[in-house]
Amino acid sequence: MKVLGIVGSKRKNGNTAYLVQQALHAIESKDVETELVFLGDYNIKGCTGCEGCKDTCKCVIMDDMQKIYPLIINSDAIILGSPTYFYNITSDMKAFIERLYCFQIFDKNERSVWSSVNEVLGGKYASVIAICEQNNEEDMGFTAEAMKKPLEGLGYRVLSTVKVLNLFKKGEALQDRIALEQVIMAGQKLEKTLRLRKEAEKKFEIHID
């Protein structure tokens, strides 16, 4: 089993990166592998709406997103983290999410009828971490929802949505006890859910036999 952490901030030592890493570190099971991806290390273009993926569920844009697709496909759960830039996610996170569109499956004649690759394969899990420098949650705008809603549309069950306020300067997240507790709980919940699913799969296999 594998959990993939995606950081939408270009600051590798910033608050967003730290909190996503803490969520991953909270996963202690030897059966669960974790990996961290900094989107700032990749050159990812936004979706062009070309529909080149409609028959294959594979994006035709040949950029660094092609390096991330295998990680997404081979992961059982994902943790997305983004700071708030002007009431929304960062441009890196936006481009990344747009390019997951290729995993959507639409009826050829009725666009309101759709599914996703993850649903077909049995579903996956996710957690979302949104950070804002202001003290008022309204100033976070759409950051958390801009990650959560697309994930749900892609067949992920979002287990935790962590909203952290009043973080701006480097290292402030280290002193935020509540934020640390929330992301640790999010990581642990992912791990427990993955283990529960594994146990249920074994029971179901026995029942089928």
mmCIF file of C-alpha atoms in Angstrom:
data_model
loop_
_atom_site.group_PDB
_atom_site.id
_atom_site.type_symbol
_atom_site.label_atom_id
_atom_site.label_comp_id
_atom_site.label_asym_id
_atom_site.label_seq_id
_atom_site.Cartn_x
_atom_site.Cartn_y
_atom_site.Cartn_z
ATOM 1 C CA MET A 1 0.000 0.000 0.000
ATOM 2 C CA LYS A 2 1.206 3.498 -0.775
ATOM 3 C CA VAL A 3 0.347 7.070 0.256
ATOM 4 C CA LEU A 4 1.537 9.936 -1.922
ATOM 5 C CA GLY A 5 2.010 13.456 -0.533
ATOM 6 C CA ILE A 6 1.754 16.368 -2.979
ATOM 7 C CA VAL A 7 3.050 19.806 -1.953
ATOM 8 C CA GLY A 8 1.703 22.752 -3.950
ATOM 9 C CA SER A 9 4.111 25.300 -2.446
ATOM 10 C CA LYS A 10 7.478 26.088 -3.997
ATOM 11 C CA ARG A 11 8.976 26.472 -0.506
ATOM 12 C CA LYS A 12 10.416 23.067 0.363
ATOM 13 C CA ASN A 13 11.066 24.195 3.923
ATOM 14 C CA GLY A 14 7.815 26.115 4.292
ATOM 15 C CA ASN A 15 4.762 25.498 6.434
ATOM 16 C CA THR A 16 2.803 23.581 3.799
ATOM 17 C CA ALA A 17 5.677 21.193 3.107
ATOM 18 C CA TYR A 18 6.214 20.630 6.809
ATOM 19 C CA LEU A 19 2.578 19.806 7.533
ATOM 20 C CA VAL A 20 2.259 17.418 4.588
ATOM 21 C CA GLN A 21 5.445 15.681 5.708
ATOM 22 C CA GLN A 22 4.122 15.389 9.257
ATOM 23 C CA ALA A 23 0.962 13.741 7.933
ATOM 24 C CA LEU A 24 3.111 11.234 6.044
ATOM 25 C CA HIS A 25 5.385 10.642 9.052
ATOM 26 C CA ALA A 26 2.308 9.785 11.132
ATOM 27 C CA ILE A 27 1.874 6.679 8.971
ATOM 28 C CA GLU A 28 3.952 4.132 10.834
ATOM 29 C CA SER A 29 2.742 0.870 9.336
ATOM 30 C CA LYS A 30 5.457 -1.156 7.642
ATOM 31 C CA ASP A 31 2.850 -2.175 5.087
ATOM 32 C CA VAL A 32 2.320 1.407 3.918
ATOM 33 C CA GLU A 33 4.949 3.141 1.790
ATOM 34 C CA THR A 34 5.007 6.945 1.610
ATOM 35 C CA GLU A 35 6.454 9.323 -0.969
ATOM 36 C CA LEU A 36 6.609 13.118 -1.150
ATOM 37 C CA VAL A 37 6.334 15.167 -4.350
ATOM 38 C CA PHE A 38 7.109 18.884 -4.642
ATOM 39 C CA LEU A 39 5.212 20.221 -7.644
ATOM 40 C CA GLY A 40 7.732 23.055 -7.945
ATOM 41 C CA ASP A 41 10.300 20.501 -9.117
ATOM 42 C CA TYR A 42 8.218 19.736 -12.196
ATOM 43 C CA ASN A 43 7.207 21.646 -15.308
ATOM 44 C CA ILE A 44 3.464 21.030 -15.532
ATOM 45 C CA LYS A 45 1.161 22.800 -17.965
ATOM 46 C CA GLY A 46 -2.542 23.257 -17.381
ATOM 47 C CA CYS A 47 -5.161 21.187 -19.181
ATOM 48 C CA THR A 48 -5.893 22.462 -22.703
ATOM 49 C CA GLY A 49 -9.309 20.816 -23.012
ATOM 50 C CA CYS A 50 -8.210 18.974 -26.154
ATOM 51 C CA GLU A 51 -10.056 15.758 -25.129
ATOM 52 C CA GLY A 52 -7.103 13.718 -26.385
ATOM 53 C CA CYS A 53 -7.487 11.520 -23.311
ATOM 54 C CA LYS A 54 -11.143 10.564 -23.820
ATOM 55 C CA ASP A 55 -10.527 7.101 -25.321
ATOM 56 C CA THR A 56 -7.369 6.114 -23.441
ATOM 57 C CA CYS A 57 -7.581 7.953 -20.082
ATOM 58 C CA LYS A 58 -4.017 9.078 -20.785
ATOM 59 C CA CYS A 59 -3.030 12.718 -21.180
ATOM 60 C CA VAL A 60 -1.394 13.583 -24.508
ATOM 61 C CA ILE A 61 0.608 16.562 -23.160
ATOM 62 C CA MET A 62 4.218 15.461 -22.921
ATOM 63 C CA ASP A 63 5.617 17.364 -19.957
ATOM 64 C CA ASP A 64 6.728 16.467 -16.438
ATOM 65 C CA MET A 65 3.232 15.417 -15.412
ATOM 66 C CA GLN A 66 3.998 12.184 -17.245
ATOM 67 C CA LYS A 67 6.512 11.442 -14.471
ATOM 68 C CA ILE A 68 3.851 11.889 -11.793
ATOM 69 C CA TYR A 69 1.059 9.857 -13.398
ATOM 70 C CA PRO A 70 2.633 6.475 -12.483
ATOM 71 C CA LEU A 71 2.951 7.626 -8.868
ATOM 72 C CA ILE A 72 -0.735 8.584 -8.819
ATOM 73 C CA ILE A 73 -1.838 5.332 -10.418
ATOM 74 C CA ASN A 74 0.242 3.199 -8.056
ATOM 75 C CA SER A 75 -0.846 4.981 -4.872
ATOM 76 C CA ASP A 76 -3.778 3.905 -2.706
ATOM 77 C CA ALA A 77 -4.176 7.312 -1.085
ATOM 78 C CA ILE A 78 -3.073 10.893 -1.634
ATOM 79 C CA ILE A 79 -2.475 13.920 0.584
ATOM 80 C CA LEU A 80 -2.720 17.314 -1.117
ATOM 81 C CA GLY A 81 -1.342 20.425 0.547
ATOM 82 C CA SER A 82 -1.500 24.018 -0.667
ATOM 83 C CA PRO A 83 -1.099 27.485 0.802
ATOM 84 C CA THR A 84 -3.718 30.080 -0.030
ATOM 85 C CA TYR A 85 -2.801 32.375 -2.922
ATOM 86 C CA PHE A 86 -5.417 35.049 -3.452
ATOM 87 C CA TYR A 87 -8.273 32.991 -1.947
ATOM 88 C CA ASN A 88 -7.371 29.816 -3.841
ATOM 89 C CA ILE A 89 -4.790 27.081 -4.396
ATOM 90 C CA THR A 90 -1.426 27.825 -5.991
ATOM 91 C CA SER A 91 -1.005 27.761 -9.766
ATOM 92 C CA ASP A 92 1.168 24.633 -9.435
ATOM 93 C CA MET A 93 -1.570 22.776 -7.584
ATOM 94 C CA LYS A 94 -4.219 24.035 -10.015
ATOM 95 C CA ALA A 95 -2.283 22.782 -13.045
ATOM 96 C CA PHE A 96 -1.687 19.422 -11.330
ATOM 97 C CA ILE A 97 -5.377 18.956 -10.525
ATOM 98 C CA GLU A 98 -6.457 20.016 -14.020
ATOM 99 C CA ARG A 99 -4.220 17.335 -15.524
ATOM 100 C CA LEU A 100 -5.972 14.636 -13.491
ATOM 101 C CA TYR A 101 -8.950 15.234 -15.785
ATOM 102 C CA CYS A 102 -7.694 12.394 -17.971
ATOM 103 C CA PHE A 103 -8.862 9.953 -15.280
ATOM 104 C CA GLN A 104 -12.478 10.987 -15.835
ATOM 105 C CA ILE A 105 -14.701 8.769 -17.997
ATOM 106 C CA PHE A 106 -17.693 10.258 -19.792
ATOM 107 C CA ASP A 107 -20.553 8.721 -21.753
ATOM 108 C CA LYS A 108 -20.051 9.549 -25.434
ATOM 109 C CA ASN A 109 -23.543 10.947 -25.855
ATOM 110 C CA GLU A 110 -24.367 12.375 -22.424
ATOM 111 C CA ARG A 111 -21.758 14.397 -20.517
ATOM 112 C CA SER A 112 -23.820 14.298 -17.334
ATOM 113 C CA VAL A 113 -23.154 10.540 -17.203
ATOM 114 C CA TRP A 114 -19.631 9.987 -15.956
ATOM 115 C CA SER A 115 -17.367 7.871 -13.799
ATOM 116 C CA SER A 116 -13.643 7.760 -13.067
ATOM 117 C CA VAL A 117 -10.722 5.376 -13.317
ATOM 118 C CA ASN A 118 -10.477 5.253 -9.524
ATOM 119 C CA GLU A 119 -14.130 4.294 -9.177
ATOM 120 C CA VAL A 120 -13.689 1.525 -11.733
ATOM 121 C CA LEU A 121 -10.675 0.211 -9.814
ATOM 122 C CA GLY A 122 -12.516 0.246 -6.487
ATOM 123 C CA GLY A 123 -11.924 3.743 -5.133
ATOM 124 C CA LYS A 124 -9.075 5.444 -3.283
ATOM 125 C CA TYR A 125 -8.627 7.725 -0.275
ATOM 126 C CA ALA A 126 -7.370 11.252 0.274
ATOM 127 C CA SER A 127 -6.709 14.022 2.762
ATOM 128 C CA VAL A 128 -6.470 17.751 2.101
ATOM 129 C CA ILE A 129 -4.361 20.331 3.951
ATOM 130 C CA ALA A 130 -5.042 24.019 3.273
ATOM 131 C CA ILE A 131 -3.011 26.844 4.830
ATOM 132 C CA CYS A 132 -3.801 30.535 5.131
ATOM 133 C CA GLU A 133 -1.882 33.440 6.676
ATOM 134 C CA GLN A 134 -5.006 35.268 7.867
ATOM 135 C CA ASN A 135 -6.942 34.519 11.064
ATOM 136 C CA ASN A 136 -10.388 34.368 9.455
ATOM 137 C CA GLU A 137 -11.409 31.189 7.630
ATOM 138 C CA GLU A 138 -13.289 33.274 5.063
ATOM 139 C CA ASP A 139 -9.930 34.635 3.897
ATOM 140 C CA MET A 140 -8.926 31.102 2.928
ATOM 141 C CA GLY A 141 -11.494 31.358 0.171
ATOM 142 C CA PHE A 142 -11.745 28.232 -1.988
ATOM 143 C CA THR A 143 -8.386 26.633 -1.152
ATOM 144 C CA ALA A 144 -9.623 23.535 0.653
ATOM 145 C CA GLU A 145 -12.630 22.981 -1.599
ATOM 146 C CA ALA A 146 -10.536 23.482 -4.757
ATOM 147 C CA MET A 147 -8.620 20.360 -3.766
ATOM 148 C CA LYS A 148 -11.401 18.362 -2.128
ATOM 149 C CA LYS A 149 -14.104 18.632 -4.801
ATOM 150 C CA PRO A 150 -11.927 17.492 -7.747
ATOM 151 C CA LEU A 151 -10.625 14.576 -5.678
ATOM 152 C CA GLU A 152 -14.176 13.481 -4.920
ATOM 153 C CA GLY A 153 -15.015 13.722 -8.614
ATOM 154 C CA LEU A 154 -12.010 11.519 -9.342
ATOM 155 C CA GLY A 155 -13.261 8.740 -7.091
ATOM 156 C CA TYR A 156 -11.322 9.555 -3.915
ATOM 157 C CA ARG A 157 -13.038 9.451 -0.534
ATOM 158 C CA VAL A 158 -11.673 12.480 1.270
ATOM 159 C CA LEU A 159 -11.239 11.370 4.878
ATOM 160 C CA SER A 160 -9.873 14.615 6.334
ATOM 161 C CA THR A 161 -9.940 18.280 5.372
ATOM 162 C CA VAL A 162 -7.491 20.245 7.513
ATOM 163 C CA LYS A 163 -7.744 24.040 7.431
ATOM 164 C CA VAL A 164 -4.876 25.863 9.138
ATOM 165 C CA LEU A 165 -4.996 29.611 9.758
ATOM 166 C CA ASN A 166 -2.447 32.222 10.848
ATOM 167 C CA LEU A 167 0.646 30.661 9.245
ATOM 168 C CA PHE A 168 2.924 32.845 7.154
ATOM 169 C CA LYS A 169 6.526 32.996 8.348
ATOM 170 C CA LYS A 170 8.793 30.007 7.838
ATOM 171 C CA GLY A 171 8.684 27.635 10.786
ATOM 172 C CA GLU A 172 5.442 28.871 12.317
ATOM 173 C CA ALA A 173 3.815 25.495 11.692
ATOM 174 C CA LEU A 174 6.331 23.898 14.085
ATOM 175 C CA GLN A 175 4.802 25.921 16.927
ATOM 176 C CA ASP A 176 1.164 25.324 15.983
ATOM 177 C CA ARG A 177 0.198 22.412 18.241
ATOM 178 C CA ILE A 178 -3.394 22.203 16.983
ATOM 179 C CA ALA A 179 -2.329 22.130 13.322
ATOM 180 C CA LEU A 180 0.232 19.412 14.051
ATOM 181 C CA GLU A 181 -2.366 17.328 15.854
ATOM 182 C CA GLN A 182 -4.805 17.705 12.965
ATOM 183 C CA VAL A 183 -2.381 16.622 10.238
ATOM 184 C CA ILE A 184 -1.066 13.744 12.343
ATOM 185 C CA MET A 185 -4.634 12.560 12.880
ATOM 186 C CA ALA A 186 -5.252 12.868 9.127
ATOM 187 C CA GLY A 187 -2.228 10.689 8.366
ATOM 188 C CA GLN A 188 -3.207 8.116 10.984
ATOM 189 C CA LYS A 189 -6.769 7.976 9.683
ATOM 190 C CA LEU A 190 -5.478 7.256 6.177
ATOM 191 C CA GLU A 191 -3.305 4.460 7.531
ATOM 192 C CA LYS A 192 -6.127 2.925 9.574
ATOM 193 C CA THR A 193 -8.510 3.092 6.627
ATOM 194 C CA LEU A 194 -6.000 1.404 4.326
ATOM 195 C CA ARG A 195 -5.388 -1.367 6.869
ATOM 196 C CA LEU A 196 -9.127 -1.819 7.373
ATOM 197 C CA ARG A 197 -9.620 -2.138 3.636
ATOM 198 C CA LYS A 198 -6.802 -4.692 3.410
ATOM 199 C CA GLU A 199 -8.335 -6.757 6.200
ATOM 200 C CA ALA A 200 -11.780 -6.546 4.597
ATOM 201 C CA GLU A 201 -10.389 -7.639 1.237
ATOM 202 C CA LYS A 202 -8.882 -10.730 2.874
ATOM 203 C CA LYS A 203 -12.174 -11.589 4.570
ATOM 204 C CA PHE A 204 -14.050 -11.100 1.306
ATOM 205 C CA GLU A 205 -11.643 -13.380 -0.550
ATOM 206 C CA ILE A 206 -12.190 -16.087 2.078
ATOM 207 C CA HIS A 207 -15.946 -15.627 1.848
ATOM 208 C CA ILE A 208 -15.864 -15.948 -1.951
ATOM 209 C CA ASP A 209 -13.828 -19.174 -1.767
#
